[in-house]
Coordinates of C-alpha atoms and ligand atoms in Angstrom, one line a residue:
X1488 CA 47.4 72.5 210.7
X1489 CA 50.7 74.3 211.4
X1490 CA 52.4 73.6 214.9
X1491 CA 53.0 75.8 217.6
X1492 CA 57.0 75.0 216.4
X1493 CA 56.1 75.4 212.4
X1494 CA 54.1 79.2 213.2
X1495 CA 56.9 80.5 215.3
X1496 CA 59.2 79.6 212.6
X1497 CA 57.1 81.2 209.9
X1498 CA 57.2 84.4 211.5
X1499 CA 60.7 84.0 212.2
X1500 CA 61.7 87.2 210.1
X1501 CA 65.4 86.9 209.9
X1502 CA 66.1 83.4 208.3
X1503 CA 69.0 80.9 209.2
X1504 CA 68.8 79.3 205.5
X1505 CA 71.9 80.6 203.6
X1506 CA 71.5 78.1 200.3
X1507 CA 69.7 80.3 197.7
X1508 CA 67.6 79.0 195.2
X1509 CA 66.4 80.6 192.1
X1510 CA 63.2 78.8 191.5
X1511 CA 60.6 76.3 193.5
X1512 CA 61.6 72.7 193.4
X1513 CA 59.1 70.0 193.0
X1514 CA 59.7 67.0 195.0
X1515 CA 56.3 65.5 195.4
X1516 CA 56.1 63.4 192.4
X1517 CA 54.4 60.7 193.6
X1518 CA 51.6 62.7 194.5
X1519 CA 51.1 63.8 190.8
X1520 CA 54.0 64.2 187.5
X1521 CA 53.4 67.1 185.6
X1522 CA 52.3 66.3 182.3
X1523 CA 54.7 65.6 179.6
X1524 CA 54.9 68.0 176.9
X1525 CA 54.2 65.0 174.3
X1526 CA 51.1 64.4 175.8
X1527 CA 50.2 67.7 176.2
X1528 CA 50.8 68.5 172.2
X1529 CA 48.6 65.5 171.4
X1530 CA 45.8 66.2 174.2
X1531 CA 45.7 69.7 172.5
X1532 CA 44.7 67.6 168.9
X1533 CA 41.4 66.8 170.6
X1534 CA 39.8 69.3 171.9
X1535 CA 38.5 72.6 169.3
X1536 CA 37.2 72.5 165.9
X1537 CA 40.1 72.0 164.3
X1538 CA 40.8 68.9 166.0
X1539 CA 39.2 65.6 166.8
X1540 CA 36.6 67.0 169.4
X1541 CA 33.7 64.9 168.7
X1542 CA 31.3 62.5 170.6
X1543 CA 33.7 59.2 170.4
X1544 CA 30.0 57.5 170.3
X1545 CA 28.6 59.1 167.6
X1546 CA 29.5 56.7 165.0
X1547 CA 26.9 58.4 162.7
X1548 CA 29.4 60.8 161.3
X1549 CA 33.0 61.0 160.0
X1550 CA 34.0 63.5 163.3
X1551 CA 32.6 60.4 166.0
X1552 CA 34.4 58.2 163.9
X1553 CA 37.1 59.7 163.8
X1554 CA 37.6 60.4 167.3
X1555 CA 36.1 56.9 167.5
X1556 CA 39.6 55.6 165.8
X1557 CA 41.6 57.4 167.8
X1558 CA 40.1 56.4 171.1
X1559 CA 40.3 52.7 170.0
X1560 CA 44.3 53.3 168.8
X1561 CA 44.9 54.3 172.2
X1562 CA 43.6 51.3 174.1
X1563 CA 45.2 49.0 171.8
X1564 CA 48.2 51.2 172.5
X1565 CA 47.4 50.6 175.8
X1566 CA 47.1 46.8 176.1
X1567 CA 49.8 46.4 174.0
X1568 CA 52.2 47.7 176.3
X1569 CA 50.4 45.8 179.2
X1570 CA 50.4 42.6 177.1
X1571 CA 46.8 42.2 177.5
X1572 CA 43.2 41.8 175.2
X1573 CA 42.3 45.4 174.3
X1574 CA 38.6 44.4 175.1
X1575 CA 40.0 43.8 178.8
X1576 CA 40.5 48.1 179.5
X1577 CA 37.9 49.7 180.6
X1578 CA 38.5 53.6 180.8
X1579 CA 38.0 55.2 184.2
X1580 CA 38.6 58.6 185.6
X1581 CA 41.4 57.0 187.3
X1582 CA 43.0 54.6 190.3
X1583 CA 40.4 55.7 192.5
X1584 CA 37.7 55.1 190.7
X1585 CA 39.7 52.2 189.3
X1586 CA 40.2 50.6 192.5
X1587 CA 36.3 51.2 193.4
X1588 CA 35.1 49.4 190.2
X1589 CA 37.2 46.8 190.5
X1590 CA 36.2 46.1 194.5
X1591 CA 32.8 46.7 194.5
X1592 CA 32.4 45.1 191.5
X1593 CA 33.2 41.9 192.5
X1594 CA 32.0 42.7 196.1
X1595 CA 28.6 42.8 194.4
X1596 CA 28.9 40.2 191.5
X1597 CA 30.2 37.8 194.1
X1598 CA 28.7 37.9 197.2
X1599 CA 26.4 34.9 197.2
X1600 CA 30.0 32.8 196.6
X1601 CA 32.0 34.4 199.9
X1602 CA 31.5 37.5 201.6
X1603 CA 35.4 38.1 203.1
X1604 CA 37.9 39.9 201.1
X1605 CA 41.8 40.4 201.8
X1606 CA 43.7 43.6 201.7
X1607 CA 46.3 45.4 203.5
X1608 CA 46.5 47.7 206.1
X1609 CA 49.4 49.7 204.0
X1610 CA 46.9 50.2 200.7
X1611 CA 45.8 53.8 199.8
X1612 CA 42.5 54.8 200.8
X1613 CA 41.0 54.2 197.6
X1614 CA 41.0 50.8 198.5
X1615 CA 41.0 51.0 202.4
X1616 CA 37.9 53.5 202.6
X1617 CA 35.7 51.2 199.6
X1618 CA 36.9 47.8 201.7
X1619 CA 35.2 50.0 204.8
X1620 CA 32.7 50.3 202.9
X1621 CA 31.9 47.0 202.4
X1622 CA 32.1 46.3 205.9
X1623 CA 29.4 48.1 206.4
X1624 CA 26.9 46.6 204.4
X1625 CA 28.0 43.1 205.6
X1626 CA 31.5 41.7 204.2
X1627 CA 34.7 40.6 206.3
X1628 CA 37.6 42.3 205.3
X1629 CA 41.6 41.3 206.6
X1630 CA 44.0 43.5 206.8
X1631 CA 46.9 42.6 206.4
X1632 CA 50.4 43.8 208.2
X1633 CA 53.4 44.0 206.5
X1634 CA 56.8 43.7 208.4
X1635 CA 58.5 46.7 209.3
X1636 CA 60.4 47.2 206.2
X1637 CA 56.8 47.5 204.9
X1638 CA 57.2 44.0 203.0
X1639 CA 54.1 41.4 203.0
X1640 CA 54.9 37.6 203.5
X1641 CA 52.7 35.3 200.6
X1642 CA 52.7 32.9 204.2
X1643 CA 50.1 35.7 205.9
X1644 CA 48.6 36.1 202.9
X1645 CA 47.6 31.9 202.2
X1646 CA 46.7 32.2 205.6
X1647 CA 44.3 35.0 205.6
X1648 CA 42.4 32.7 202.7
X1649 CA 38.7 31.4 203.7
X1650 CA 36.2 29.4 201.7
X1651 CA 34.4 32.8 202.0
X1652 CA 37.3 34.6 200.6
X1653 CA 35.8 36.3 196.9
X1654 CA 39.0 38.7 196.1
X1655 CA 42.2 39.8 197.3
X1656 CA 43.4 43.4 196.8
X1657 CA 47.2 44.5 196.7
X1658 CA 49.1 47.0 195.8
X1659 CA 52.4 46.5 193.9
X1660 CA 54.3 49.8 194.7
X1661 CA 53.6 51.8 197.6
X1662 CA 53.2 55.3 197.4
X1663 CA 54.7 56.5 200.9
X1664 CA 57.6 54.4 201.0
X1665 CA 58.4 52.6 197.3
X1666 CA 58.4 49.4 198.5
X1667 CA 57.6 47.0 196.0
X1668 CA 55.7 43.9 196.8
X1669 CA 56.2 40.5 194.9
X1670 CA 53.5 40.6 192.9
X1671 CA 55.0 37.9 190.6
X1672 CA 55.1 35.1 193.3
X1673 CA 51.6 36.0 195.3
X1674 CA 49.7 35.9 191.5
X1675 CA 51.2 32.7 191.2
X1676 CA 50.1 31.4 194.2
X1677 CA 46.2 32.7 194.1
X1678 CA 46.7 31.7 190.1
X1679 CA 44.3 28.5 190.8
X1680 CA 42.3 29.4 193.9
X1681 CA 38.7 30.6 193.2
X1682 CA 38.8 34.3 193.9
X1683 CA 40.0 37.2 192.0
X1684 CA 43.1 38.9 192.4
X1685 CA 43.7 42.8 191.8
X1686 CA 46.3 44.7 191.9
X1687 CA 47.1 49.0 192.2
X1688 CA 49.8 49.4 190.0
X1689 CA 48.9 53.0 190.6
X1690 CA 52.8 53.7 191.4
X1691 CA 54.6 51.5 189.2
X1692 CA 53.2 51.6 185.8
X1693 CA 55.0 52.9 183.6
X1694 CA 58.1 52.5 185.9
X1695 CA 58.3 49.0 185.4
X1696 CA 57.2 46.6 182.8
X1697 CA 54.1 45.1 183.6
X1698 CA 53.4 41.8 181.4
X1699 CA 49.8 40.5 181.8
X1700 CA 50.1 37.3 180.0
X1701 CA 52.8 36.3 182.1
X1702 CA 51.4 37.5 185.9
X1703 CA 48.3 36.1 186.5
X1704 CA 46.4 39.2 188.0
X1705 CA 42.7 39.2 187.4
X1706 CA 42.3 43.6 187.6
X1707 CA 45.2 46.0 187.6
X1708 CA 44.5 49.9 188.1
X1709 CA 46.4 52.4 186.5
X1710 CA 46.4 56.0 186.5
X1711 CA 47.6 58.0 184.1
X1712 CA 49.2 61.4 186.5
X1713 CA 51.5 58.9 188.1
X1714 CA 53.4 58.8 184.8
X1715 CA 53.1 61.9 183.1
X1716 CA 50.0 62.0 181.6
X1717 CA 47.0 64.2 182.7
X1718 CA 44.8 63.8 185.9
X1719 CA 41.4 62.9 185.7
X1720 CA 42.3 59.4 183.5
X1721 CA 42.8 56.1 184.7
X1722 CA 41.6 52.1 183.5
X1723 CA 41.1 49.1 184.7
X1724 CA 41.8 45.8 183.6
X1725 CA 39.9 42.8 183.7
X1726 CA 41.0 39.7 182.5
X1727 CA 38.2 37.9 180.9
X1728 CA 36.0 40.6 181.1
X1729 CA 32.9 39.0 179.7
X1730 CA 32.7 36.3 182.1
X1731 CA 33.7 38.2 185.2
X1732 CA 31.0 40.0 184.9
X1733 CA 31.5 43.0 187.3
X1734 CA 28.6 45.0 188.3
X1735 CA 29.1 48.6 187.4
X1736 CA 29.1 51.6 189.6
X1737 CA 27.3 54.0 187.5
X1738 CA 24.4 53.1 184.9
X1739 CA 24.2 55.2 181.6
X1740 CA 24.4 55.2 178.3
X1741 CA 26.4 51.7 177.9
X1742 CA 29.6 53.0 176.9
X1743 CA 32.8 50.7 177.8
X1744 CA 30.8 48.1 177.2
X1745 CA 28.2 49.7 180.1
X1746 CA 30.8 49.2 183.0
X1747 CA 31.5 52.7 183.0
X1748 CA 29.1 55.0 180.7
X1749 CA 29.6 58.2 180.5
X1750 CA 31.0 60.1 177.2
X1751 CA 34.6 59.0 177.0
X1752 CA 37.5 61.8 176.8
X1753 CA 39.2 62.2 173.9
X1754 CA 41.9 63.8 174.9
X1755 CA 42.3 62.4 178.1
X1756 CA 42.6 58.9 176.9
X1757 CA 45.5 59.7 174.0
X1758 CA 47.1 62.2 176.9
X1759 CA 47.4 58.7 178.5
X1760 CA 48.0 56.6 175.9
X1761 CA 51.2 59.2 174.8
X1762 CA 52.3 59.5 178.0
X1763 CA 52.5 55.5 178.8
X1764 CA 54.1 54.9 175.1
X1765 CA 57.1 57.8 176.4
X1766 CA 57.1 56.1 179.6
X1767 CA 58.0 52.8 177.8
X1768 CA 60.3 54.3 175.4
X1769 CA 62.3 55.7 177.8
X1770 CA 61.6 53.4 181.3
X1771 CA 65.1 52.5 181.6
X1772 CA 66.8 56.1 181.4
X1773 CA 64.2 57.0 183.7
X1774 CA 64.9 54.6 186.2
X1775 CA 68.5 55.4 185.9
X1776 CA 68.0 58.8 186.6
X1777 CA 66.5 58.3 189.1
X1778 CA 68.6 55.9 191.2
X1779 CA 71.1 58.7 190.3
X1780 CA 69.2 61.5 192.2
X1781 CA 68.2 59.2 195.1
X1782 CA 72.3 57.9 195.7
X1783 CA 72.8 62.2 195.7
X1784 CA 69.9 62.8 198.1
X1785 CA 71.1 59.6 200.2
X1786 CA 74.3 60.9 200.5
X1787 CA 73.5 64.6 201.0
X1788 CA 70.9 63.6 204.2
X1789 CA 73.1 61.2 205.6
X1790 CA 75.8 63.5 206.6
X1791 CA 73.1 64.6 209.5
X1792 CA 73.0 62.1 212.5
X1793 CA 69.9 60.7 213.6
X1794 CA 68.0 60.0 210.0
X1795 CA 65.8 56.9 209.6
X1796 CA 65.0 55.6 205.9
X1797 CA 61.7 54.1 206.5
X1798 CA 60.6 50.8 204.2
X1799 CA 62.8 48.2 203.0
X1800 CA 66.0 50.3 201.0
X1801 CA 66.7 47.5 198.4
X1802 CA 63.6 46.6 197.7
X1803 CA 62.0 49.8 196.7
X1804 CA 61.8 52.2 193.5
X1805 CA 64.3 54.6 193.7
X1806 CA 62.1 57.6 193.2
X1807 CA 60.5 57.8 196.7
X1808 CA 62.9 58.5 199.9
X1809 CA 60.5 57.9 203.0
X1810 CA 62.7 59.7 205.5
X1811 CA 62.5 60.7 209.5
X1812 CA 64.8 63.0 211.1
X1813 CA 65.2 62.7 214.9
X1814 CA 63.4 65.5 217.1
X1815 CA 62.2 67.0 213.5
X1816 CA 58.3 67.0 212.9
X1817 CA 57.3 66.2 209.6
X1818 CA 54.8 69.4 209.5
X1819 CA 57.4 71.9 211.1
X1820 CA 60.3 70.5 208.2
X1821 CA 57.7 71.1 205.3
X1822 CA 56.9 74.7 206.8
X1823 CA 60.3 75.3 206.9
X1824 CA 60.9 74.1 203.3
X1825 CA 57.9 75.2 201.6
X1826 CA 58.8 78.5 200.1
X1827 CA 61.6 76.3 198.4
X1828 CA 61.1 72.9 198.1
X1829 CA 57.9 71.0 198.0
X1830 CA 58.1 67.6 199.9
X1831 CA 55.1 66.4 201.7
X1832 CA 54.3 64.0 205.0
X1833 CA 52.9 60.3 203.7
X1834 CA 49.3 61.8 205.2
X1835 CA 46.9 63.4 203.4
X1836 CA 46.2 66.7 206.3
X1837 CA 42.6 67.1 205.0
X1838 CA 40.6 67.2 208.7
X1839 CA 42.8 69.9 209.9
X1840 CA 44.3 67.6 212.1
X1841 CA 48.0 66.2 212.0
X1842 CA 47.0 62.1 211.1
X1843 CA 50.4 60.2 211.2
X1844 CA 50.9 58.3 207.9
X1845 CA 48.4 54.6 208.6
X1846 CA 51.4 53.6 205.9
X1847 CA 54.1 53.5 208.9
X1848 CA 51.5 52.8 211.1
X1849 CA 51.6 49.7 209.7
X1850 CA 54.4 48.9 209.1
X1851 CA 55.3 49.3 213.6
X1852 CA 56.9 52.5 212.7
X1853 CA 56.0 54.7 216.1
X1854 CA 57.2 57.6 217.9
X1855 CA 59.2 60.3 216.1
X1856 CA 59.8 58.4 214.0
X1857 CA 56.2 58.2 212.5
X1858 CA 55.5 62.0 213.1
X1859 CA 58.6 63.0 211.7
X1860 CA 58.6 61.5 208.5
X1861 CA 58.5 63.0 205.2
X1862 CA 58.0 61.7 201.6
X1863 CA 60.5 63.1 199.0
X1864 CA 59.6 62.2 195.6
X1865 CA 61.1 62.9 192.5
X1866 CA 61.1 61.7 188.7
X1867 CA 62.1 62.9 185.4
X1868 CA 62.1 66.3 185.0
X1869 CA 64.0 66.6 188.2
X1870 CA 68.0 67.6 187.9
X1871 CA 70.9 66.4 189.5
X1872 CA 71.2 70.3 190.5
X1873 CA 67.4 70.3 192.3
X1874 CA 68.6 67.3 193.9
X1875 CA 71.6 68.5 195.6
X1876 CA 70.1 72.1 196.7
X1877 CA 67.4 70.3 197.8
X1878 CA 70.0 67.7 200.3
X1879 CA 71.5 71.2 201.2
X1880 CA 68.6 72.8 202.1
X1881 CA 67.2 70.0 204.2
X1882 CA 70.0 69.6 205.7
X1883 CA 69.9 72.8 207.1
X1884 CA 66.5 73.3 208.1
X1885 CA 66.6 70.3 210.4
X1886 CA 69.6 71.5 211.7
X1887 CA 67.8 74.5 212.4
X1888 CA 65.0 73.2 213.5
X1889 CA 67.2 71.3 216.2
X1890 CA 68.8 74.0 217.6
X1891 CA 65.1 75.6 217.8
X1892 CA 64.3 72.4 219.7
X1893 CA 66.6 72.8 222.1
X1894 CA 66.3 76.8 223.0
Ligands
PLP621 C1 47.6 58.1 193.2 C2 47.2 56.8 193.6 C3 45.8 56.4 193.6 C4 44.7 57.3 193.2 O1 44.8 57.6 191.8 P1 43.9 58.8 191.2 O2 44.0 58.6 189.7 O3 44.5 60.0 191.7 O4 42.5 58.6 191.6 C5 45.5 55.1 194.0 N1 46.5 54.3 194.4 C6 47.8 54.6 194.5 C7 48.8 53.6 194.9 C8 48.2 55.9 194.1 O5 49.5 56.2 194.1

């Protein structure tokens, strides 16, 4: 849905913007990475004749066998880098579906033990939407608040815990604002309750080390387009996955040890495993980078008056900028900037209608403040050029856009 403000602009033939840039930049990493050309060379092994295309399952011949191997050599790759049991992944089509599994599936398998689960209000709505779910056929769900930097206190947690209480779900990195939760200390402190404990790492994998021996989580999600690999790919951990016993969603032909049947994909699986090896090799160059691209953008935007950085600024990764520019709507700024730049609101604008980010929401972030902000997310692949044309251009837009205001 475009505003009356965004259309008028649109059709606003004779443009104020004087910086020129030669090609689209692509600030919306944390809705998806591109794929990294490693991963793409080694997806491409997988797939025709000449390459391991066969039925991983069909361990009757040399092809399913081999494709067999290399689906195996991937999850060890896998849970080697996650310091976990290769036996404990179970491939999925990705955090959604992740997230779903792991819920549900306790939901399910537990329910005669406790019927309330905790969340937050701040999760995505992979986990919101399933927890609404389950409210509907009969369990209690708390939702948590976080404070207005968007940070959870373990106090509000302990003291959302019931006897009833079968799992708590939390995400470690947000993916509107960056924030990072304490993941460490709040596994610690469920460690010896009698519920399980799951975790999105949806935004932070492959950002940060994640060391299951030594953080007691019972199911992490991971997807594998949050770190350059291809969409459509995810897995789930589950520590102990024998005796937690999760019911599955779908029913089929007992593949991943029948909590997710369904003929596994070759490619996509050794797309992800490639892609979280190179995010490994290379996590701290990344991360340098990209505090280096957010100090630019910082300092570009902040030579406007009136700009909000929205979650807590030192304890966030630095490759989300959650930002709200006074008397600027988030929809009019990413009209403005879409023929150039691609930033997006924290909302997903699927209904038509213009939904404030439930993210903010949550975090007592109101106002203009909560409809004017914008997510600008960046990684890799992303120069310090794109960076500072991108500050530039922002920059002027909302000063345009505030001098529109005020005709
Ligand atoms: C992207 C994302 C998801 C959804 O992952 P898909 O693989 O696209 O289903 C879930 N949680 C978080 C935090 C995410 O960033």
């Amino acid at each position: 849905m475009l505003s009356a403000l965004a259309r008028l602009f649109l059709k606003d033939q004779d443009k104020p913007i004087t910086t020129v840039l030669n090609t689209q930049i692509y600030l919306d990493y944390a809705a998806t990475t591109p794929l990294a050309p490693e991963a793409g060379a080694a997806m491409a092994q997988c797939l025709t004749m000449d390459g391991e295309f066969a039925n991983p399952a069909s361990l009757q011949h040399g092809f399913g066998e081999r494709a067999h191997a290399l689906v195996e050599g991937a999850r060890s790759e896998i849970a080697h880098l996650l310091n976990c049991k290769f036996s404990d992944l179970i491939f999925t089509s990705g955090a959604t579906e992740s997230n779903n599994l792991a819920i549900k599936g306790i939901a399910l398998s537990y329910q005669k033990k406790g019927n309330h689960i905790i969340t937050s209000a701040s999760e995505h709505k992979a986990v919101l939407d399933t927890c609404k779910y389950l409210e509907s056929i009969g369990f209690k769900v708390t939702y948590l608040r976080s404070d207005f930097n968007g940070c959870l206190s373990l106090d509000c947690i302990l003291d959302a815990l019931t006897d009833q209480t079968i799992l708590v779900s939390l995400m470690h990195v947000n993916n509107e604002t960056g924030v990072i939760q304490d993941i460490e200390l709040i596994a610690q402190a469920l460690k010896d309750k009698d519920l399980f404990f799951h975790v999105d790492a949806a935004q932070n994998a492959g950002k940060v080390k994640i060391d299951l021996i030594k953080t007691p989580i019972d199911l992490l999600s991971l997807s594998a387009h949050k770190f350059y690999g291809p969409k459509g790919i995810g897995c789930l951990y589950v520590r102990n996955r024998k005796q937690t016993n999760l019911t599955p969603l779908l029913h089929g032909g007992g593949q991943e040890y029948g909590l997710r049947p369904g003929t596994l994909p070759t490619h996509q699986i050794i797309g992800m495993a490639k892609a979280f090896r190179m995010a490994h090799d290379v996590m701290l160059g990344d991360y340098q980078h990209c505090l280096r691209l957010e100090q630019i953008l910082v300092d570009q935007i902040t030579q406007l008056e009136g700009i909000h950085f929205n979650g807590d600024q030192k304890l966030k990764l630095p490759n989300i900028v959650n930002v709200s520019f006074d008397q600027v709507g988030s929809d009019s700024l990413i009209i403005a900037l879409r023929d150039d730049i691609a930033i997006a609101s924290g909302s997903a604008c699927n209904t038509g209608a213009i939904e404030a980010s439930h993210v903010l929401r949550a975090m007592g972030i109101e106002g203009d403040r909560l409809y004017g902000a914008v997510r600008i997310s960046f990684g890799r692949y992303t120069t310090e050029l794109d960076i500072q044309q991108s500050g530039q251009r922002i920059c002027e837009a909302v000063t345009y856009l505030r001098h529109l205001a005020l005709e």
